[in-house]
Coordinates of C-alpha atoms and ligand atoms in Angstrom, one line a residue:
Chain A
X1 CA -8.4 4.0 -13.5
X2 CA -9.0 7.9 -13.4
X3 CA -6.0 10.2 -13.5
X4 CA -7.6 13.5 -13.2
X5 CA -7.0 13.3 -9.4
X6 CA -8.3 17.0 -8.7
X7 CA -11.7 19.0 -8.9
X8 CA -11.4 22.6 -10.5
X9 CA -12.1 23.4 -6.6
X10 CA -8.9 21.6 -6.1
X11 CA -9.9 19.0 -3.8
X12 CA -8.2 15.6 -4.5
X13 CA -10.3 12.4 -6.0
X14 CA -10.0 9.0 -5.4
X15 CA -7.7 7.1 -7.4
X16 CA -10.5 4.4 -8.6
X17 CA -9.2 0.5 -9.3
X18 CA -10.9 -2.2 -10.1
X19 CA -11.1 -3.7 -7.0
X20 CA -13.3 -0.1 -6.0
X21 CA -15.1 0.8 -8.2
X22 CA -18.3 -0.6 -6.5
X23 CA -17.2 1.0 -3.6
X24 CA -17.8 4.4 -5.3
X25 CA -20.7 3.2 -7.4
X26 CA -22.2 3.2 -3.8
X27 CA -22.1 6.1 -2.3
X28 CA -23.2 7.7 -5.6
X29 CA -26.0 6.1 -5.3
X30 CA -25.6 7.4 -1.3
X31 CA -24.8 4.2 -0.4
X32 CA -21.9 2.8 1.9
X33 CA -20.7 -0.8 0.6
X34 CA -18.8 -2.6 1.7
X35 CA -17.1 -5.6 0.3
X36 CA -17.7 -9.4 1.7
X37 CA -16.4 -12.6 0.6
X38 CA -19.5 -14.6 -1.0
X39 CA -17.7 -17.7 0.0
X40 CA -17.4 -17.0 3.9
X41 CA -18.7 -14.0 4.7
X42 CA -16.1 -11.7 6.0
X43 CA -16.0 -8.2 5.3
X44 CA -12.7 -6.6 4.2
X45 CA -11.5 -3.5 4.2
X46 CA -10.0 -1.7 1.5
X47 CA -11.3 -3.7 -1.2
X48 CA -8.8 -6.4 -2.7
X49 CA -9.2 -9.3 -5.1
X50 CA -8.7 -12.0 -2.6
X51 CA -10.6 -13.3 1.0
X52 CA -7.6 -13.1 3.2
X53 CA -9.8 -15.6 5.6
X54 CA -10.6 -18.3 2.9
X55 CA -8.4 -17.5 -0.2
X56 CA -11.8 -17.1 -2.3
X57 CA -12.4 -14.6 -4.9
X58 CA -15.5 -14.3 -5.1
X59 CA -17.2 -11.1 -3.4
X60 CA -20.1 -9.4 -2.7
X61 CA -20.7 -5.7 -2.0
X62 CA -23.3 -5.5 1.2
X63 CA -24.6 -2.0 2.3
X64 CA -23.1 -0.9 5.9
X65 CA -25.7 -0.2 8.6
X66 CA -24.4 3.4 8.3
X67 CA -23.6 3.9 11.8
X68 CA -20.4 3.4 14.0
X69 CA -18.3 4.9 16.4
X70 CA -15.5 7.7 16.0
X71 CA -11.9 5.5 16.6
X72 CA -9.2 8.4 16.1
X73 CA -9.0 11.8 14.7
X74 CA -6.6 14.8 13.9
X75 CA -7.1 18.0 13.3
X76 CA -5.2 19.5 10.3
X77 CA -3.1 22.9 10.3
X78 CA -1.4 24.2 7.5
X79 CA 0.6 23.8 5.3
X80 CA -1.6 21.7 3.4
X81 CA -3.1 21.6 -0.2
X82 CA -4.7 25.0 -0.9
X83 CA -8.2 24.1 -1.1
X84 CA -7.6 22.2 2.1
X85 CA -6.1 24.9 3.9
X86 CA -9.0 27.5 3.1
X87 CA -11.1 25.2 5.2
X88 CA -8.3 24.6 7.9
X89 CA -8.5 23.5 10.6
X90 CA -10.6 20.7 9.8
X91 CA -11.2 17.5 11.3
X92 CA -10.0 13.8 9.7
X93 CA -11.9 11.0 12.0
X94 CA -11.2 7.1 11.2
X95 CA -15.0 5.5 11.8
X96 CA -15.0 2.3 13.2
X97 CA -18.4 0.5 11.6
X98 CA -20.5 -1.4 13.9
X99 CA -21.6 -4.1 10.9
X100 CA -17.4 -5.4 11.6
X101 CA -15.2 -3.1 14.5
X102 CA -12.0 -3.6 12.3
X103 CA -13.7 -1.9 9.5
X104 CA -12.1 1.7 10.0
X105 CA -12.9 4.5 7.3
X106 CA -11.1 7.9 7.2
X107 CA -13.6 10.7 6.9
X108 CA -15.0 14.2 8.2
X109 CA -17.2 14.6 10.8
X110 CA -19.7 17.4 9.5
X111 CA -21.9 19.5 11.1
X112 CA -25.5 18.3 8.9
X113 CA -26.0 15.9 6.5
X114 CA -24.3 16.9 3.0
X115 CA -22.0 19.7 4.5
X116 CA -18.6 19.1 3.5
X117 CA -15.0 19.8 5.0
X118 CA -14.4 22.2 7.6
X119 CA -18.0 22.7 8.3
X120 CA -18.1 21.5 12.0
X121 CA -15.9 23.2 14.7
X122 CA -12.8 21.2 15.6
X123 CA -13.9 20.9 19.6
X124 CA -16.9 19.2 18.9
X125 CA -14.9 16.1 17.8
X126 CA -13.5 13.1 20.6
X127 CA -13.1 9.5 20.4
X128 CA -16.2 7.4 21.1
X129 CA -18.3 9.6 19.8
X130 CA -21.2 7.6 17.9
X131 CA -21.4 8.9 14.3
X132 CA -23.7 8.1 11.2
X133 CA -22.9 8.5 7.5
X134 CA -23.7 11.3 5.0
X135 CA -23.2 11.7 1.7
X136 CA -21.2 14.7 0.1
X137 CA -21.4 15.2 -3.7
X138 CA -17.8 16.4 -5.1
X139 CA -18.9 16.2 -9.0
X140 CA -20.9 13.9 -11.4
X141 CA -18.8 11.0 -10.8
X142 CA -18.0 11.3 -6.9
X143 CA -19.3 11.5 -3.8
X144 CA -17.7 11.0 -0.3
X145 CA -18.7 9.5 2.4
X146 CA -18.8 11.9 5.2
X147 CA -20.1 11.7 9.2
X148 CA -22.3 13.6 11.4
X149 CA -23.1 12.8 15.5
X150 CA -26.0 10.8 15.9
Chain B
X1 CA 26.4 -26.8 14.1
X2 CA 23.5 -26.3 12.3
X3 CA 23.2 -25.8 8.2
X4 CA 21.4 -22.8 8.9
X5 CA 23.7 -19.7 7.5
X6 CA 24.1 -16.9 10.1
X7 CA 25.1 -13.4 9.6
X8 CA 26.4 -13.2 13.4
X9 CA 29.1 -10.8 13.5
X10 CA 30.4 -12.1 10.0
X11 CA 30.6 -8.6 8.6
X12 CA 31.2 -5.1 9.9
X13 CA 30.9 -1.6 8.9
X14 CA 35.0 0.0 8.1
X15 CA 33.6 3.5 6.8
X16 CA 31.4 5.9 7.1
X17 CA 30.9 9.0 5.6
X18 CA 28.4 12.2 5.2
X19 CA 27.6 15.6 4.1
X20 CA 27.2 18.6 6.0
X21 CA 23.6 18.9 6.7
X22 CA 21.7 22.0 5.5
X23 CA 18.5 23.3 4.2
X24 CA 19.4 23.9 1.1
X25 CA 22.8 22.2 -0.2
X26 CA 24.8 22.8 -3.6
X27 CA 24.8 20.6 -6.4
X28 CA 22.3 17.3 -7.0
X29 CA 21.7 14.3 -5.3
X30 CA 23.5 12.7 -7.7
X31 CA 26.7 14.6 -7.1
X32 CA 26.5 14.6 -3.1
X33 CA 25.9 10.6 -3.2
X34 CA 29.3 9.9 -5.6
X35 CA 31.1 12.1 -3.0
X36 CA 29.8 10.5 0.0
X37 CA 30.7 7.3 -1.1
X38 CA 34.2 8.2 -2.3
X39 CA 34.6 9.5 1.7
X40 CA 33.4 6.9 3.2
X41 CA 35.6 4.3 1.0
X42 CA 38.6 7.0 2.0
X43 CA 37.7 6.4 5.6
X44 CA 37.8 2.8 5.6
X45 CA 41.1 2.9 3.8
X46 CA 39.4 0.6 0.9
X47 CA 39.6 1.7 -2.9
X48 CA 36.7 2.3 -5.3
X49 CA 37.5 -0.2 -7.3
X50 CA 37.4 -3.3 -4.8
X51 CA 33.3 -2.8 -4.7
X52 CA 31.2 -5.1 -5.7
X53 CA 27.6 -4.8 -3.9
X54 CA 25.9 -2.0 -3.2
X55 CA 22.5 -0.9 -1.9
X56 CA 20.1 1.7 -1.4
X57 CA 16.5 2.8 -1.4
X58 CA 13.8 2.2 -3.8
X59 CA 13.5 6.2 -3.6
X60 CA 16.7 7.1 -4.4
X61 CA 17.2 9.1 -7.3
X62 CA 20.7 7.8 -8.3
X63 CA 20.9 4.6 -9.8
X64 CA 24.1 1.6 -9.1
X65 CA 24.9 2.2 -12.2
X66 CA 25.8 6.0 -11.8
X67 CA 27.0 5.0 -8.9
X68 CA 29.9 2.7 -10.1
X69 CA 30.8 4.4 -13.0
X70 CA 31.5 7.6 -11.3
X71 CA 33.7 6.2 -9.0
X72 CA 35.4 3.8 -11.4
X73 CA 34.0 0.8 -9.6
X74 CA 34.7 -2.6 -11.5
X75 CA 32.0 -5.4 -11.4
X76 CA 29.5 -5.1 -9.3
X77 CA 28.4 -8.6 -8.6
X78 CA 25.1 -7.8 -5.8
X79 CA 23.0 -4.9 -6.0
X80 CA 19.9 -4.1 -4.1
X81 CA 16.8 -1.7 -3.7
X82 CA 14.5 -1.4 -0.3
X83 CA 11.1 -0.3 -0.7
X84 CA 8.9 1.3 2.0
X85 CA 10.5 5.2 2.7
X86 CA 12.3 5.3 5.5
X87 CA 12.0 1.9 6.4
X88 CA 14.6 0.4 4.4
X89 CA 17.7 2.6 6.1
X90 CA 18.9 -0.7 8.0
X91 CA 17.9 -3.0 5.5
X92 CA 20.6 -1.7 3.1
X93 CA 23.1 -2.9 5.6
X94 CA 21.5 -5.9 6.4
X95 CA 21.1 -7.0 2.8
X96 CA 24.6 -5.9 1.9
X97 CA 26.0 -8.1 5.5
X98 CA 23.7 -11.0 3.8
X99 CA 25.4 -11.2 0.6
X100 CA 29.1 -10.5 1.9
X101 CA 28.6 -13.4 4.7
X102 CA 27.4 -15.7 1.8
X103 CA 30.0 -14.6 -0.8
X104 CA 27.9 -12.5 -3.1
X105 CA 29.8 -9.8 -2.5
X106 CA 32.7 -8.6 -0.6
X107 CA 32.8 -5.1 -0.5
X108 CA 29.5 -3.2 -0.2
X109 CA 28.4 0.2 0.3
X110 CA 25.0 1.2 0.9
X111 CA 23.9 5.1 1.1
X112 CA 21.1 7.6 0.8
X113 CA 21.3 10.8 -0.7
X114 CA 17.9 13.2 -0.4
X115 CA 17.6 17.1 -1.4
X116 CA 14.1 16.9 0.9
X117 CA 15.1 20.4 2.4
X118 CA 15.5 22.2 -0.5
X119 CA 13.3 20.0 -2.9
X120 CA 9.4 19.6 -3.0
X121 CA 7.5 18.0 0.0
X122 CA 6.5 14.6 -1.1
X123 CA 3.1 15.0 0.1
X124 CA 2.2 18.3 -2.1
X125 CA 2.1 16.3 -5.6
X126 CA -1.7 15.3 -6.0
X127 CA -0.7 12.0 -7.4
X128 CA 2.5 11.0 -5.2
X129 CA 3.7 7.3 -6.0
X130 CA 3.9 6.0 -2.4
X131 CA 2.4 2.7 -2.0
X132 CA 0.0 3.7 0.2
X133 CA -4.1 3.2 0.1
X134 CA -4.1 6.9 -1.0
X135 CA -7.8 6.7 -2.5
X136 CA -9.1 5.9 1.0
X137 CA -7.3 9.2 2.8
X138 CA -6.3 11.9 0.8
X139 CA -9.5 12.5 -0.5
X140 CA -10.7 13.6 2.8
X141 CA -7.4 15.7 3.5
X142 CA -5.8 13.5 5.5
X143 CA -2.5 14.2 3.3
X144 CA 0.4 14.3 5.1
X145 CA 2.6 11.7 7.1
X146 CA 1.8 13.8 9.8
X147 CA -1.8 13.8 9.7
X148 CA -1.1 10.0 9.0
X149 CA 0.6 9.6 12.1
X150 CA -1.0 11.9 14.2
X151 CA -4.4 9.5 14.0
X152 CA -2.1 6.6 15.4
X153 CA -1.2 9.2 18.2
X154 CA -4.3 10.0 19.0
X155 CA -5.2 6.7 19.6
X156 CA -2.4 6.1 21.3
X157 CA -3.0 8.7 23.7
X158 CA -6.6 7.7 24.2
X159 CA -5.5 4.1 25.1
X160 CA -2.6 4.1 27.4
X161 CA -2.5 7.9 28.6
X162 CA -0.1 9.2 27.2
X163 CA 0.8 12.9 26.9
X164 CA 2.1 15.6 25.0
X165 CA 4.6 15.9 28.1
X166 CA 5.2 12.4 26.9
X167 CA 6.0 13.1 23.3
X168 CA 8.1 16.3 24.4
X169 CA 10.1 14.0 26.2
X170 CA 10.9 12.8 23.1
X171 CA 11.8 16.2 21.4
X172 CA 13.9 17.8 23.8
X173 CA 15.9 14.5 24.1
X174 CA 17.0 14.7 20.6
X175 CA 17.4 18.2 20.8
X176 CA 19.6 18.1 23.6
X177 CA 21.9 15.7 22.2
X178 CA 21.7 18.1 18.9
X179 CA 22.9 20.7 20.8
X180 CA 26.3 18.9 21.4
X181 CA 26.9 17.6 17.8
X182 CA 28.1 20.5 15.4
X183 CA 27.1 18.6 12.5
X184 CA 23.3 18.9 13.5
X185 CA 20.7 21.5 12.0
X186 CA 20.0 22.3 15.4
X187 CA 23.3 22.5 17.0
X188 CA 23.2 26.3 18.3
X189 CA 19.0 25.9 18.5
X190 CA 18.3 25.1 22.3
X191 CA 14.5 24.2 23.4
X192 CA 12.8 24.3 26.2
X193 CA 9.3 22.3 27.1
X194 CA 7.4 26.0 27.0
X195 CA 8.9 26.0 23.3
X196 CA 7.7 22.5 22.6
X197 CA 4.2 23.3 24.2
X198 CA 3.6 27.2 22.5
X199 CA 4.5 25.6 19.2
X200 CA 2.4 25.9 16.6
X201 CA -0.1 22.7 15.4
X202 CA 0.4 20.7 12.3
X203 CA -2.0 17.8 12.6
X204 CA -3.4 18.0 16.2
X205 CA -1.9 16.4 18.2
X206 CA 0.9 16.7 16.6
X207 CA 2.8 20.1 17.1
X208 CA 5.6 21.3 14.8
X209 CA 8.5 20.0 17.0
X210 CA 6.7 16.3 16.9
X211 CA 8.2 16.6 13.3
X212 CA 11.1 15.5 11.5
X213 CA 13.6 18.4 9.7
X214 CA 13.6 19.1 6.5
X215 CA 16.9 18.0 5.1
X216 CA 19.5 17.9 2.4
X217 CA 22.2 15.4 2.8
X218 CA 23.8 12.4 1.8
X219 CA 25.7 9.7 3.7
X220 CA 27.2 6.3 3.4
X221 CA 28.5 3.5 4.4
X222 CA 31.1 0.6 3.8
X223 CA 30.6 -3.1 4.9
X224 CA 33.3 -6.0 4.8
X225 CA 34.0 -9.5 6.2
X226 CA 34.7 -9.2 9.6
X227 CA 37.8 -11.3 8.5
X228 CA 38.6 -8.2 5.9
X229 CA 37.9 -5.6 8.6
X230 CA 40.8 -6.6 10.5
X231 CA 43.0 -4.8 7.7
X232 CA 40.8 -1.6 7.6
X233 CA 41.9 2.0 9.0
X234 CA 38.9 1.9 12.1
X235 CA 38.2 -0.2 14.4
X236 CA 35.0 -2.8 13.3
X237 CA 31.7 -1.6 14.0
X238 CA 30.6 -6.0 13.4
X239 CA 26.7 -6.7 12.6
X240 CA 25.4 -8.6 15.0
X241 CA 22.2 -9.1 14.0
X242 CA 19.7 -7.7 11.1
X243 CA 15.8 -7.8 11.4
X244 CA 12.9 -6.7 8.7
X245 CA 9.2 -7.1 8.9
X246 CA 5.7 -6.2 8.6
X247 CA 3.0 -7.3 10.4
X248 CA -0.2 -9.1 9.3
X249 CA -2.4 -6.5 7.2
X250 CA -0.1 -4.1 7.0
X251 CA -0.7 -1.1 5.4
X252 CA 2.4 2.3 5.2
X253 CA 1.8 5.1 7.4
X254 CA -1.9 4.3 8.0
X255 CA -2.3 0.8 9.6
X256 CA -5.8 1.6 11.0
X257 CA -6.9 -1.9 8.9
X258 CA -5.8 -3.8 10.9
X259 CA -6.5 -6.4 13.8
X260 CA -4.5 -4.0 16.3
X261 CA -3.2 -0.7 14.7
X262 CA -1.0 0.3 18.2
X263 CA 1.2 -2.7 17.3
X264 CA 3.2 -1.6 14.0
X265 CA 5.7 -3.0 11.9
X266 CA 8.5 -3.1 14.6
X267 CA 6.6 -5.9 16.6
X268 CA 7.2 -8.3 13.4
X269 CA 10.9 -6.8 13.0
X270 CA 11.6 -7.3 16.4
X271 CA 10.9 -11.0 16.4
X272 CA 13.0 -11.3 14.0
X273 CA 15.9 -9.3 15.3
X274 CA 15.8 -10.9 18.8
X275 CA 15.8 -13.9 17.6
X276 CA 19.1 -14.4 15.8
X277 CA 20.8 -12.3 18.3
X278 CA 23.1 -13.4 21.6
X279 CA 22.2 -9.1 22.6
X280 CA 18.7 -8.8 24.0
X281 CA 16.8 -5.4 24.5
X282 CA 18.0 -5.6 28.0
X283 CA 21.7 -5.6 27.1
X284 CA 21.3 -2.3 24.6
X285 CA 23.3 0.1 25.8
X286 CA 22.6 3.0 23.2
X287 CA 19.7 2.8 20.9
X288 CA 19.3 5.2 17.9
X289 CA 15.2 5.0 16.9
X290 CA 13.7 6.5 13.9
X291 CA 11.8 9.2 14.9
X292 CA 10.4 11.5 11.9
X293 CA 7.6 12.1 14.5
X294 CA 7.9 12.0 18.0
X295 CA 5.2 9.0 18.3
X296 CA 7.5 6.8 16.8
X297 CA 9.6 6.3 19.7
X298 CA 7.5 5.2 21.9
X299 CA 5.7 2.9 19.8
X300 CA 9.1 1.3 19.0
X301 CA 10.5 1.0 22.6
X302 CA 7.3 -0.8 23.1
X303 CA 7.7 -2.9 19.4
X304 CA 11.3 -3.7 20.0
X305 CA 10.9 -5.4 23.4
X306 CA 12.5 -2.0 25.9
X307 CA 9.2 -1.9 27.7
X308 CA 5.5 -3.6 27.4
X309 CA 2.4 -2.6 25.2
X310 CA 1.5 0.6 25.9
X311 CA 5.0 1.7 28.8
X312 CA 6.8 3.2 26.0
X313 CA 5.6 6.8 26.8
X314 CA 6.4 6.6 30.5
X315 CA 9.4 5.1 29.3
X316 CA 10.8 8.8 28.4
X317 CA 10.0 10.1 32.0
X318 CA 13.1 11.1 34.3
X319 CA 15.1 11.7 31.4
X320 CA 15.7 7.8 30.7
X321 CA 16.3 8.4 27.2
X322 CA 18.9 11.1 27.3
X323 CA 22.4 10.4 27.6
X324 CA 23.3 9.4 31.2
X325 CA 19.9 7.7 31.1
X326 CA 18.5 4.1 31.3
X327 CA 18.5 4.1 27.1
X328 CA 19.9 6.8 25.3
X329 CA 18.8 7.5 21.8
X330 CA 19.5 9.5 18.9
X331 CA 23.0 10.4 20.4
X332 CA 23.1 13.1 17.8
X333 CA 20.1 14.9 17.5
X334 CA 18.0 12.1 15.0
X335 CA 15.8 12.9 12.7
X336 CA 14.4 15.6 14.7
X337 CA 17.0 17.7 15.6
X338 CA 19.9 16.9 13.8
X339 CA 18.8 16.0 9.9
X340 CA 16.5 13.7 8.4
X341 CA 18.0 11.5 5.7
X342 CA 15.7 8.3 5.9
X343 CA 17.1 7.6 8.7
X344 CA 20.8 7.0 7.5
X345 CA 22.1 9.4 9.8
X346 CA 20.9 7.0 12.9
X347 CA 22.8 4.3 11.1
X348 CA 26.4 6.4 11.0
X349 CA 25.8 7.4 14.6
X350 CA 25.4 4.0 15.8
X351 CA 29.0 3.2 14.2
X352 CA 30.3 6.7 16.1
X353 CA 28.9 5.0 19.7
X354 CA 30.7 1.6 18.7
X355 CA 33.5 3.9 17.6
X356 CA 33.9 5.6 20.6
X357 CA 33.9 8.6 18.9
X358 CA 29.7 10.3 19.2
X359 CA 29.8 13.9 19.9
X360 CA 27.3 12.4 23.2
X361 CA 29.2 8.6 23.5
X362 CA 27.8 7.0 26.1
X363 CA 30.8 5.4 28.0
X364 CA 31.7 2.1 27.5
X365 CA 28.9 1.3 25.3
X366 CA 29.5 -1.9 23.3
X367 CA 25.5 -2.3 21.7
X368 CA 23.6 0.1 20.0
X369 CA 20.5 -0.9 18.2
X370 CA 19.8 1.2 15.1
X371 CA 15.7 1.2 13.6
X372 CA 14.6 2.5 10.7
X373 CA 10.9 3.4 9.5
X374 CA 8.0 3.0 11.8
X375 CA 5.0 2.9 10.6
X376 CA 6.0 1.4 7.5
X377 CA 7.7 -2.2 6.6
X378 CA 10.8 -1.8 8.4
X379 CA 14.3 -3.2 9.5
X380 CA 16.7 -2.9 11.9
X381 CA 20.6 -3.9 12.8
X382 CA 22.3 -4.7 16.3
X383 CA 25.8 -3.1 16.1
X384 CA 28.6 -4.3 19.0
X385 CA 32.0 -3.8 19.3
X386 CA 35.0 -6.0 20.8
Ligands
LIG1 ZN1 -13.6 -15.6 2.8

């Protein structure tokens, strides 16, 4: 478990557990895993000990096709955090992956491939749209997932 | 007869009690909970000293033990704690009516007491405790409970064509029926859809009146036998029926992991609810719905059987959720016009209605269902009157 939760930049990092830290070993390595039971196959999203399909725990981390299709969105105003708000308004898209529909990730559509937040303007964004991942290094230990059209 | 033990109209709320409602009140939350408590105790006519189970929130700051030995309480024999935010309002009256009908108790009092007006916004702590799958959302700024809430809108509005016209349906209800309760934060503020529609955003598509207030306040209040109410100063406000659920992968405020995301929490409450109780949807003749965002509403008309998957927006056309309407809800402004106390606030309103005595009563009314938290594991109570 990490507890410094904020860059000097002040964005906020993922609070890391043992059932993710493959998750972010990934996408350092640019990378998007995702976890599978060994024993039957399903993927499962966010990462837990347990195969809510079969009870196993046992697990496997399989790399995402990287592609999928834009299933909601917002587009946030202040008040917010202050680094946040320095890059308002920005977009927050949930990504549903095509390897598994019900796998949903929360990310940022971006306007090239390692942009980061805020770096796409907010009309270009609508449901359906077909996305592919990026890769957006915060610091040594982190980088985020992040989305641009396809 | 079956073994089974039901809660059916076994116990009924005697008291009720709250602060005025304000951005910024005096004194803490520990000090406003011990006086709301003594007040609603005073308006059921019972004394501090007869309780014996009480119940709140897992995020109240004031523990039963303050509690009891600030108002010379005796020994407390059941005591309970809901989890989830805002979802837990009706459970603390459900649990309380649980105990009492299976004599673990026999006087409870279950209350809330939040400085969220004048204190810090949850949200704004980088590391907030809420049990929610933070590492997979905050990190890319979505922070809030509006920007948490505003996806599930979205979505909503992309499936079943819904409006903002839709969710200011929603707004000016509340405020309308804010604008005849002098207790509300909003009493003297009228709105108009132009207001609603020029406001400014928060987390498109959610505008600033899609959003709960920002409240200080405490309220509580006092359950009994039904048998016991019979002695009590007010007329019995009985419990007919108490419901709490989640559904299957349930996650708080952002159920996007899921198998279908536009069916929340109330769906599995609901069941529940319905199921145990001789009052169906159809027979509700005042509803008070959590609402510390606008979606909420429709999404629990739908959950809580008033209309089908995906009706609850046109539900709130031609004013059939204002007073003089089809349902009426949030009779006194709820959460978004008159104060937002986790909910609480619906819970004391719903007694007023079976009271007789709501600054907007609808006539005659003898149901009012009262839901707490959507979004989140939730609960909710039937209330009826003789
Ligand atoms: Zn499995």
């Amino acid at each position: 478990m990490n507890d410094q939760l904020i860059t000097q930049d002040g964005w906020l990092l993922p609070v890391v557990s043992e059932d993710s830290v493959a998750f972010w070993e990934g996408t350092r390595a640019h990378k998007l895993l995702i976890q599978t039971c060994a024993n039957c196959e399903a993927m499962r999203f966010p990462p837990r000990p347990m195969c809510p399909k079969c009870r196993s725990l046992d697990c496997k981390w399989v790399e995402s096709c990287g592609t999928g299709t834009i299933w909601s969105f917002v587009i946030a105003h202040p008040p917010l955090l202050d680094a946040y708000a320095k890059v308002s308004p920005y977009n927050v898209i949930v990504v549903a992956l095509d390897d598994d529909r019900l796998i949903r990730l929360v990310g940022n559509l971006v306007d090239s491939p390692g942009a980061t937040l805020g770096s796409l303007s907010p009309g270009k964004v609508e449901i359906g749209a077909r996305v592919k991942v990026s890769f957006d290094r915060l610091n040594d230990e982190f980088t985020l997932p992040r989305w641009t059209l396809i | 007869m079956s073994s089974q033990v039901s809660i059916q109209d076994r116990c009924a709320i005697v008291g009720i009690a709250e602060t005025k409602f304000a951005k910024n009140l005096e004194g803490s939350e520990k000090k406003l909970a011990v006086q709301v408590i003594r007040d609603a105790l005073e308006d059921a006519g019972i004394d501090p000293s007869e309780v014996d189970g009480l119940s709140s929130y897992t995020m109240e700051t004031t523990a039963e033990v303050e509690i009891a030995k600030n108002l010379g309480m005796g020994d407390i024999s059941f005591f309970s704690q809901i989890a989830y935010g805002g979802g837990g309002g009706c459970a603390t009256i459900g649990h309380l009516a649980m105990a009492i009908a299976t004599g673990q108790a026999n006087v409870g009092v279950a209350w809330r007491s939040r400085k969220r007006g004048s204190g810090p916004r949850p949200w704004s702590a980088a590391n907030v405790g809420l049990p929610t799958p933070l590492e997979w959302t905050r990190p890319f700024g979505l922070l809030r409970p509006a920007d948490e809430i505003g996806i599930l809108t979205r979505r909503y509005m992309y499936e079943f064509g819904a409006t903002r016209d839709h969710l200011a349906n929603v707004a000016l209800a509340c405020r309308k029926h804010a604008n005849m309760n002098p207790r509300a934060m909003m009493y003297e503020r009228t709105m108009t859809r132009d207001d609603y529609m020029n406001s400014r955003w928060i987390s498109e598509p959610l505008c600033l009146f899609d959003n709960c207030l920002e409240t200080d306040g405490a309220l509580a209040a006092v359950i009994v036998s039904s048998e016991r109410a019979k002695d009590c100063k007010n007329p019995p406000v009985f419990i007919h029926s108490f419901g709490q659920g989640f559904r299957k992968e349930s996650h708080t405020m952002v159920n996007y992991w899921c198998e279908d995301p536009m069916m929340g929490p109330a769906f599995a409450c609901a069941n529940q609810l319905w199921k145990n109780s001789e009052i169906q949807p159809d027979d509700i003749d005042v509803a008070q719905i959590y609402d510390a965002f606008t979606t909420l509403i429709p999404l629990s008309l739908e959950g809580y059987g008033f209309c089908k998957k995906g009706e609850g927006a046109s539900f709130t056309e031609n004013g059939a959720i204002e007073l003089g309407g089809r349902l009426p809800i949030n009779t006194s402004g709820g959460g978004l016009s008159e104060a937002y106390v986790h909910g609480f606030n619906l819970i004391n309103e719903g007694v007023r209605q079976m009271r007789g005595t709501s600054t907007a009563q609808v006539p005659q009314a003898k149901s009012c269902l009262v839901t707490s938290g959507e979004g989140v594991p939730t609960s909710a109570v039937v209330f009826r009157r003789d």
